[in-house]
PDB file of C-alpha atoms in Angstrom:
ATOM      1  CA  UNK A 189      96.790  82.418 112.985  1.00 55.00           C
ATOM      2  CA  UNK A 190     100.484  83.020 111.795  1.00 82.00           C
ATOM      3  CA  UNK A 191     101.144  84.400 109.095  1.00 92.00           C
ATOM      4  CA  UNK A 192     103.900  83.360 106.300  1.00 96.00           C
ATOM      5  CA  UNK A 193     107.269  84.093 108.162  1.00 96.00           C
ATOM      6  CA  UNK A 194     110.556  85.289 106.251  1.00 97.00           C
ATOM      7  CA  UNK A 195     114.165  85.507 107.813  1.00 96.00           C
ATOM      8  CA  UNK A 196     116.215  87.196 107.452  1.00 97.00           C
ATOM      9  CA  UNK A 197     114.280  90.465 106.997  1.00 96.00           C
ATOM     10  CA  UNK A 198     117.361  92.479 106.028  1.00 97.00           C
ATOM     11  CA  UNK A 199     120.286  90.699 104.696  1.00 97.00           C
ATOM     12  CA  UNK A 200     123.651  92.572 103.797  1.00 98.00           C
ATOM     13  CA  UNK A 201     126.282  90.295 101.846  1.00 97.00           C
ATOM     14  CA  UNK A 202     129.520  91.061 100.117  1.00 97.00           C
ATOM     15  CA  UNK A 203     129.674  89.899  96.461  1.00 97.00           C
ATOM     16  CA  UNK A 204     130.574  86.395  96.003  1.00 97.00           C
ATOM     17  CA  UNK A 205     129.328  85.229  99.562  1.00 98.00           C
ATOM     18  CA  UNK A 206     126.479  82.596  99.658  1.00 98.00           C
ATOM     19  CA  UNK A 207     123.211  83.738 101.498  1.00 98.00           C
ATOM     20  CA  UNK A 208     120.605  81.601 102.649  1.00 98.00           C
ATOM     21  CA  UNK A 209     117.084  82.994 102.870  1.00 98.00           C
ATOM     22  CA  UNK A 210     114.358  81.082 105.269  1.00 98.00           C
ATOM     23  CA  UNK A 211     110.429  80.920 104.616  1.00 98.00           C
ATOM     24  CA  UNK A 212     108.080  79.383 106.766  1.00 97.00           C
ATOM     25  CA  UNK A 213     104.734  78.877 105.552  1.00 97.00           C
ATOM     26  CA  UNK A 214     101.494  79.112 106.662  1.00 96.00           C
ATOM     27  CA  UNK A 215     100.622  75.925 108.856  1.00 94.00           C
ATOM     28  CA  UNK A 216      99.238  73.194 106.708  1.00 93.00           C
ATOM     29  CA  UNK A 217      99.744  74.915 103.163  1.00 95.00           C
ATOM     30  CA  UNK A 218     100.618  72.490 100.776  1.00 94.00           C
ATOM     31  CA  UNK A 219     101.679  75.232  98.170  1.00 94.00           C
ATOM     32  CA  UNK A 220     104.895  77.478  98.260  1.00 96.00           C
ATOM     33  CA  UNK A 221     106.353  80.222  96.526  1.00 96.00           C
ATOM     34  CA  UNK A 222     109.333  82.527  95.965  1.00 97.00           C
ATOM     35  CA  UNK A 223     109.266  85.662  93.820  1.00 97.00           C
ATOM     36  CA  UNK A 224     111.226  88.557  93.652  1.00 97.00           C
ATOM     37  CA  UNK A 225     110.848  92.086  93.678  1.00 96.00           C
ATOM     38  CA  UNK A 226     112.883  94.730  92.148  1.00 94.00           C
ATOM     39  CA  UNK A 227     112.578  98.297  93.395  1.00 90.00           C
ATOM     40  CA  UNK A 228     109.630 100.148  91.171  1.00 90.00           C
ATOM     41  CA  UNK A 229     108.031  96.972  89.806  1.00 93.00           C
ATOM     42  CA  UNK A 230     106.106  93.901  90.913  1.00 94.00           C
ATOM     43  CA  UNK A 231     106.972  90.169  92.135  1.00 95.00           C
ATOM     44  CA  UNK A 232     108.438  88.174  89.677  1.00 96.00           C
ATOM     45  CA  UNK A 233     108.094  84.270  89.519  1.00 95.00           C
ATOM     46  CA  UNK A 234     111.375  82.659  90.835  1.00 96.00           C
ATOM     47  CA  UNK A 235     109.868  78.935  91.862  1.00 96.00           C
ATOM     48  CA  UNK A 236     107.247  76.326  93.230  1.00 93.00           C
ATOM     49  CA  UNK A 237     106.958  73.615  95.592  1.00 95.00           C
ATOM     50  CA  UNK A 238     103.899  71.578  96.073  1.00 93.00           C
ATOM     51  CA  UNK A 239     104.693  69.631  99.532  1.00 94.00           C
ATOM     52  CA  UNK A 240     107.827  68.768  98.999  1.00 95.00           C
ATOM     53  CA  UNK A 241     108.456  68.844  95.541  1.00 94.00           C
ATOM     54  CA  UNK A 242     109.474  71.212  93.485  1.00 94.00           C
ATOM     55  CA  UNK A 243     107.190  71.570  90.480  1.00 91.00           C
ATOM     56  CA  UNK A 244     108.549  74.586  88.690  1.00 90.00           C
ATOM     57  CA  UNK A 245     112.047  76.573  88.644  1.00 91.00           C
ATOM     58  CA  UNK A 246     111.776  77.996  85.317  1.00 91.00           C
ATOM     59  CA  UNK A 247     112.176  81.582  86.936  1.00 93.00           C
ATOM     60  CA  UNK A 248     115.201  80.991  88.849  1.00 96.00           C
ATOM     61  CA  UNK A 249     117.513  83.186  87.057  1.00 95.00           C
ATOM     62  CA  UNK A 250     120.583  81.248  86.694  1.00 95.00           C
ATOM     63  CA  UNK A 251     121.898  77.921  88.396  1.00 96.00           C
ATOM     64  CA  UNK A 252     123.355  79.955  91.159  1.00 98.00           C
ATOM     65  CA  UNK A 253     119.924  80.252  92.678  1.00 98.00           C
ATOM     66  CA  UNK A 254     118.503  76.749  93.956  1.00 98.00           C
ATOM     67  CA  UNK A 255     115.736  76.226  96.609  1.00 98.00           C
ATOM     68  CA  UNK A 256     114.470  73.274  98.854  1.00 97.00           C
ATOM     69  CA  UNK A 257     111.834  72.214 100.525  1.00 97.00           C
ATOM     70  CA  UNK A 258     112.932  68.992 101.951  1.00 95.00           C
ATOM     71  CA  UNK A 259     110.108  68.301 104.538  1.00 93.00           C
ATOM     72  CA  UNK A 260     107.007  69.983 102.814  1.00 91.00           C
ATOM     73  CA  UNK A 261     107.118  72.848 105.188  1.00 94.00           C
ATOM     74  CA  UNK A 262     110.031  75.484 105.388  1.00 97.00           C
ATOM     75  CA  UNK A 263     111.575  76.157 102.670  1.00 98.00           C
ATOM     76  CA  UNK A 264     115.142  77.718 102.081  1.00 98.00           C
ATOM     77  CA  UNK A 265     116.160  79.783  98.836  1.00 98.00           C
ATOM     78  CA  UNK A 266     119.864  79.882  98.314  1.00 98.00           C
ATOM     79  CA  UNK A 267     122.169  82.266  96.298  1.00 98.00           C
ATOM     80  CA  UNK A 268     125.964  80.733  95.684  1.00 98.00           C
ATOM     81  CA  UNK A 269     128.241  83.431  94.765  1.00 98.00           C
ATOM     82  CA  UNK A 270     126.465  86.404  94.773  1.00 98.00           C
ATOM     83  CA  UNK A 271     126.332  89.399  92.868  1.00 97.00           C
ATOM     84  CA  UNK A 272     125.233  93.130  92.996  1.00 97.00           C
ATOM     85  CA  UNK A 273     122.579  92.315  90.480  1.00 96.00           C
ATOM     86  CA  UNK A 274     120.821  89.789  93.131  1.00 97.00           C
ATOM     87  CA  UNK A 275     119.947  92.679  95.315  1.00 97.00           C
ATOM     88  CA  UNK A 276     116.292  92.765  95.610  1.00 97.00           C
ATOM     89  CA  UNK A 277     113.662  92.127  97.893  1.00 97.00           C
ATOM     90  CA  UNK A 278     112.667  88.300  97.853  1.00 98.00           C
ATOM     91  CA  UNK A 279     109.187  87.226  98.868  1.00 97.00           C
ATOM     92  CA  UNK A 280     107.552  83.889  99.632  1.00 97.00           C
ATOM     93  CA  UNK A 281     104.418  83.080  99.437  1.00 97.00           C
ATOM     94  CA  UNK A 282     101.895  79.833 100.555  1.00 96.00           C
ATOM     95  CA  UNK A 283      98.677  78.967  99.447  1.00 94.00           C
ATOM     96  CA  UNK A 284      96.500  76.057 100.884  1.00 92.00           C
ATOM     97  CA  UNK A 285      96.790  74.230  97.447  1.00 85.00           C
ATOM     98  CA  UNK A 286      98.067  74.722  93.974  1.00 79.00           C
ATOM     99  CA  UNK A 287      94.824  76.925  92.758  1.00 79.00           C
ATOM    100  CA  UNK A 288      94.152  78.934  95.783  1.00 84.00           C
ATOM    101  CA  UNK A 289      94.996  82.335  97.133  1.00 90.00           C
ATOM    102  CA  UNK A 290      98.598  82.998  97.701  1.00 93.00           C
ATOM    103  CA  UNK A 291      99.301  84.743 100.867  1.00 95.00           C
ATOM    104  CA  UNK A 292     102.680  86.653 101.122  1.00 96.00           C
ATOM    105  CA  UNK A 293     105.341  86.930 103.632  1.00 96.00           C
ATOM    106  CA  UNK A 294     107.141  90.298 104.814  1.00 95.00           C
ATOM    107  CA  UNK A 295     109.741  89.319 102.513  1.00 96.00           C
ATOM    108  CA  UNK A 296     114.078  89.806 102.812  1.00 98.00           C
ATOM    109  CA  UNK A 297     116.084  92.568 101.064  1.00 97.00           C
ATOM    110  CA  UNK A 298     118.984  91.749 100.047  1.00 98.00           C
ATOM    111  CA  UNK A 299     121.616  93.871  99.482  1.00 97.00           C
ATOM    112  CA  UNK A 300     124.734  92.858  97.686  1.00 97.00           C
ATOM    113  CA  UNK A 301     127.801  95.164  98.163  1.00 96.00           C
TER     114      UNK A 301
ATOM    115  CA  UNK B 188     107.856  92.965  77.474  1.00 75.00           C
ATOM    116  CA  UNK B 189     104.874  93.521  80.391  1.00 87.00           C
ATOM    117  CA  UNK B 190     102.039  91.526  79.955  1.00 94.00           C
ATOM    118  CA  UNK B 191     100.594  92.814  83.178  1.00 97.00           C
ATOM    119  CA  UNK B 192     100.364  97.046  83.092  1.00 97.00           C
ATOM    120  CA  UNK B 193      99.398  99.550  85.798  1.00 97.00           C
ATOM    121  CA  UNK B 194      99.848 103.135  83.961  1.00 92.00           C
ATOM    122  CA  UNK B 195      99.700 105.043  86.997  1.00 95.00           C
ATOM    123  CA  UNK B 196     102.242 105.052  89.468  1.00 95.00           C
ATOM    124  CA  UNK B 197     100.445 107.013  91.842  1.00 97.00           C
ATOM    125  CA  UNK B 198      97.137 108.342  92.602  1.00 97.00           C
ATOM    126  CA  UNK B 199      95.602 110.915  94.980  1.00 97.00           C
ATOM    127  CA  UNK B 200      91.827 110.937  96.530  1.00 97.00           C
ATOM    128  CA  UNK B 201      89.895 112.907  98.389  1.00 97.00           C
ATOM    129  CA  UNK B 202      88.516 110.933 101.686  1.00 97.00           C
ATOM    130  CA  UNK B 203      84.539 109.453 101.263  1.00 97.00           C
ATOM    131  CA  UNK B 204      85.011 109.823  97.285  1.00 97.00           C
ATOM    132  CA  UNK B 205      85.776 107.003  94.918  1.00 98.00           C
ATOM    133  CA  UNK B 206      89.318 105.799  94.142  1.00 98.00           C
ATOM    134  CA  UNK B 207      89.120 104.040  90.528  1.00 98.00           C
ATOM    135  CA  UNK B 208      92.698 101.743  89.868  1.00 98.00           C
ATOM    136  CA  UNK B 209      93.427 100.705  86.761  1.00 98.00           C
ATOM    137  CA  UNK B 210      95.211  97.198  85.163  1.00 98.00           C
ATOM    138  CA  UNK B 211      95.459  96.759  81.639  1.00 98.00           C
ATOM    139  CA  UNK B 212      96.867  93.166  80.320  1.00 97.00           C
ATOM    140  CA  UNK B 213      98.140  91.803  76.875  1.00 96.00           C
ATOM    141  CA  UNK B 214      98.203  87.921  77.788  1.00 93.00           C
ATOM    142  CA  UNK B 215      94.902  86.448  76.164  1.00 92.00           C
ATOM    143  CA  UNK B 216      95.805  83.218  78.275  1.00 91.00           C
ATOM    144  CA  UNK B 217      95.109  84.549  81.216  1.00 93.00           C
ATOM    145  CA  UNK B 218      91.903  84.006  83.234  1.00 90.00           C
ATOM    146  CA  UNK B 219      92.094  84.749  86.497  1.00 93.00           C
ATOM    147  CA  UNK B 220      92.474  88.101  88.064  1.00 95.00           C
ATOM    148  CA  UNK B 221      93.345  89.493  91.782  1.00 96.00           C
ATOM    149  CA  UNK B 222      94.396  92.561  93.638  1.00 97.00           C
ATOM    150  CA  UNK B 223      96.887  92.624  95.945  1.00 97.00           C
ATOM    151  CA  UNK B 224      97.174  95.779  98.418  1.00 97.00           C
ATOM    152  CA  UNK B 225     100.712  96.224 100.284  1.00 96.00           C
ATOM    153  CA  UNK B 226     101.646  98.642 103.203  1.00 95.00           C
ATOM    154  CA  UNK B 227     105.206  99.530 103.564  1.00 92.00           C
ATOM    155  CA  UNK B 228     107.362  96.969 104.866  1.00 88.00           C
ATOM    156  CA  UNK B 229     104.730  94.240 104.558  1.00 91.00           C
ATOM    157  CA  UNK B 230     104.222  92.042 102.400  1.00 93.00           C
ATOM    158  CA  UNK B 231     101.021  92.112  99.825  1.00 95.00           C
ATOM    159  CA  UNK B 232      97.808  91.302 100.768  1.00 95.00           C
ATOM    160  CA  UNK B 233      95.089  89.493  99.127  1.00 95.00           C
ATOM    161  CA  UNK B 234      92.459  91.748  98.427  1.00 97.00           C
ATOM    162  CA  UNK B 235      89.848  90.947  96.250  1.00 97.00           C
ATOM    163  CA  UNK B 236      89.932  88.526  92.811  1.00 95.00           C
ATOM    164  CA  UNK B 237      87.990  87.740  89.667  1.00 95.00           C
ATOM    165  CA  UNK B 238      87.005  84.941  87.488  1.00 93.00           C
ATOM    166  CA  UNK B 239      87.147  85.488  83.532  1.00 93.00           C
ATOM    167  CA  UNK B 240      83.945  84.056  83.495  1.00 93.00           C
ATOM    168  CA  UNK B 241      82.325  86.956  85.272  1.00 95.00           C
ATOM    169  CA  UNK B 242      82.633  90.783  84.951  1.00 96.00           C
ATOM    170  CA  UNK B 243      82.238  92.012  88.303  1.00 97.00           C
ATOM    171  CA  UNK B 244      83.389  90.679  91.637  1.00 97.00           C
ATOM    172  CA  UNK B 245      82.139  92.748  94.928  1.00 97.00           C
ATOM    173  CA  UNK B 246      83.129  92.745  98.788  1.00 96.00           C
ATOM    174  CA  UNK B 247      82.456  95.563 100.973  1.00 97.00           C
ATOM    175  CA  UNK B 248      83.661  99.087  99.624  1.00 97.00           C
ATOM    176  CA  UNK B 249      85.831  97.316  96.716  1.00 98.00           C
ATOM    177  CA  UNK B 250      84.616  96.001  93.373  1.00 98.00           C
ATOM    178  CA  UNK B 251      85.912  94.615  90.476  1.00 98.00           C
ATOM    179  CA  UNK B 252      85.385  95.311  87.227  1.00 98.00           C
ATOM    180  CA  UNK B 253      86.605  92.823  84.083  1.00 97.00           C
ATOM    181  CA  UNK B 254      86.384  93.495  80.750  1.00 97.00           C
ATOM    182  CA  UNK B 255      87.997  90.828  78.857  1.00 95.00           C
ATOM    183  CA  UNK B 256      87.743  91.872  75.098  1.00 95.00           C
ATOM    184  CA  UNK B 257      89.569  95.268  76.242  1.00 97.00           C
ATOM    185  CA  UNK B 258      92.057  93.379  78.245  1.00 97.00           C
ATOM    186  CA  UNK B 259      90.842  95.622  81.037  1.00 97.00           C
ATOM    187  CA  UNK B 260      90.070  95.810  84.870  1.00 97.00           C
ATOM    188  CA  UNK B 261      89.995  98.060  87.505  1.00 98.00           C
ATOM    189  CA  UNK B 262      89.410  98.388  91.125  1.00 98.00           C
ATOM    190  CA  UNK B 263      86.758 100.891  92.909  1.00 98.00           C
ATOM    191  CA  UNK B 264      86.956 101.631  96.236  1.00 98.00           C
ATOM    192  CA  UNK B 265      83.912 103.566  97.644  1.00 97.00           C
ATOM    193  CA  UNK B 266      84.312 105.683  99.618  1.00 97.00           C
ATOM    194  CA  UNK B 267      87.910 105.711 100.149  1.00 98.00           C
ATOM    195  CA  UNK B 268      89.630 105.734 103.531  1.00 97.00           C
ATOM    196  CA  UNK B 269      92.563 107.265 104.652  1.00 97.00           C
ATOM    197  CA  UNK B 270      93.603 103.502 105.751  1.00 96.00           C
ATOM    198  CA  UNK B 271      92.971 102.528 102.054  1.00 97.00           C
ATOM    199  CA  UNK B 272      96.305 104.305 101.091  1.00 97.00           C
ATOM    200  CA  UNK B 273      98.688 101.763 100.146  1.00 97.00           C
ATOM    201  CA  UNK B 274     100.278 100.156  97.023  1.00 97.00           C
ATOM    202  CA  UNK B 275      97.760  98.270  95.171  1.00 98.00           C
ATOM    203  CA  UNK B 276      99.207  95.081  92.521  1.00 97.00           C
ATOM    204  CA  UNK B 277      97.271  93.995  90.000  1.00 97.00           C
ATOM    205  CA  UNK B 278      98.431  90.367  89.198  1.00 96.00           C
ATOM    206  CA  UNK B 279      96.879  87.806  86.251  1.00 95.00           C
ATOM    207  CA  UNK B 280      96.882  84.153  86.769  1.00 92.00           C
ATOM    208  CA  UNK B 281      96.804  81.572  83.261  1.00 88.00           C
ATOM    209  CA  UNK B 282      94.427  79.147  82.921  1.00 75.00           C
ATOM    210  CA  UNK B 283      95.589  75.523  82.793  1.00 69.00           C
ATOM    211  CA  UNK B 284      98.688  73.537  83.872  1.00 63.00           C
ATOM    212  CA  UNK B 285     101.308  76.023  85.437  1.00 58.00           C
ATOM    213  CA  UNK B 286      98.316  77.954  86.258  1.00 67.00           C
ATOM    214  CA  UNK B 287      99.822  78.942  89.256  1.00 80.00           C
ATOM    215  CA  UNK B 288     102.268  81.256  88.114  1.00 88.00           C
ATOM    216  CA  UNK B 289     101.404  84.898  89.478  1.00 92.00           C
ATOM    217  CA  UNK B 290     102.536  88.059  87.066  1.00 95.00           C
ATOM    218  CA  UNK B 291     102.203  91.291  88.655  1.00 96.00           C
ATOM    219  CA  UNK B 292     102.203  95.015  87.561  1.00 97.00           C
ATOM    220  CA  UNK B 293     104.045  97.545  88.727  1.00 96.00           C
ATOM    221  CA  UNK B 294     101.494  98.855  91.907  1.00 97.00           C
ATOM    222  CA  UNK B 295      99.752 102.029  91.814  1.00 97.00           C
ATOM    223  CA  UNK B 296     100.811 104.210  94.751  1.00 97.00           C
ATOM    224  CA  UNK B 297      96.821 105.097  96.525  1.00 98.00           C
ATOM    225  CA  UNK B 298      96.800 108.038  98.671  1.00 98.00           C
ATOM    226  CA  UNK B 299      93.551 109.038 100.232  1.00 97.00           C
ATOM    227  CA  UNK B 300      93.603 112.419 101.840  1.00 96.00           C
ATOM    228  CA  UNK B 301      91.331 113.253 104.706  1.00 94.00           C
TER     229      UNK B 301
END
């Protein structure tokens, strides 16, 4: 079946635009995820949504970064007035429920000029 | 600070012989253990994982090896396949409420020469 689906995979933004960044999870995963990656090092916690709600933001940087997941299925991460230092590669994941494997999406790199 | 450590960035096999990665950790809370293996411009993939309460987890060619009062695990591949060359995560998982919270390493760059 599908896979978790991110768009848009390249994103190039001037500083202080808003972006919007799309994930679609794997059908039927209750769980969702965004982390992001920094050139060299690993995913880093950003946020989580189980269905619609979200459970945890105690990653999200700074309250310029807010994400939704209004029906329980795609979620949108969203970054007001950005800045060079919010270029990085941003990943979402799903997982079936809270405790299971997370399965990662292709990600979107965003580049802030 | 890193609580989750892969030492080496890169590593280099020779084709059929065993590729060993390494993970060290400094979090006693966590308890839950998986490898993620990525190919460029893909995201990671699941791989293989391990429960705290065992110290060895095994599917096909890859095996995991725990040793909790080191803070230690590592990933064998055997043998190795040129296909196996990738970026390999090791990522920790706490026990618990908030449990769900992934922290990764850096990745260890595997590249298996035929």
């Amino acid at each position: 079946g599908a896979g978790v689906s991110q768009s848009p995979r390249y994103k190039v933004t001037k500083r202080g635009q808003d972006v919007a960044l799309r994930c679609d999870p794997i059908s039927g995963h209750v769980s969702l995820y965004w982390y992001r990656q920094a050139l060299g090092q690993g995913p880093e916690f950003l946020t989580y949504f189980n269905y619609e709600a979200q459970q945890d933001k105690s990653g999200l940087p700074n309250d310029r970064f807010s994400a939704e997941r209004p029906e329980g299925s795609i979620s949108t991460l969203t970054i007001q007035r950005t800045e060079q230092r919010d270029s990085a590669m941003y990943r979402c994941a799903s997982s079936s429920d809270t405790f299971e494997t997370q399965y990662f999406g292709p990600g979107t790199r965003l580049l802030v000029l | 600070d890193q609580q989750v450590k892969q030492n080496s960035p890169s590593l280099s096999v020779q084709e059929g012989r065993i590729s060993i990665l390494n993970c060290d950790y400094t979090n006693s809370m966590f308890d839950y253990f998986l490898w993620y293996k990525k190919y460029p411009a893909e995201g990671p993939t699941f791989l293989i994982s391990i429960s705290s309460i065992k110290d060895k987890n095994e599917d096909g060619r890859f095996t995991v090896f725990l040793n909790k009062s080191a803070k230690h695990l590592s990933l064998h591949i055997v043998p190795s396949q040129p296909g196996d060359s990738a970026v390999y995560f090791c990522a920790a998982r706490e026990g618990g409420a908030g449990s769900y919270q992934l922290t990764f390493g850096k990745g260890t760059k595997l590249s298996v020469i035929p």
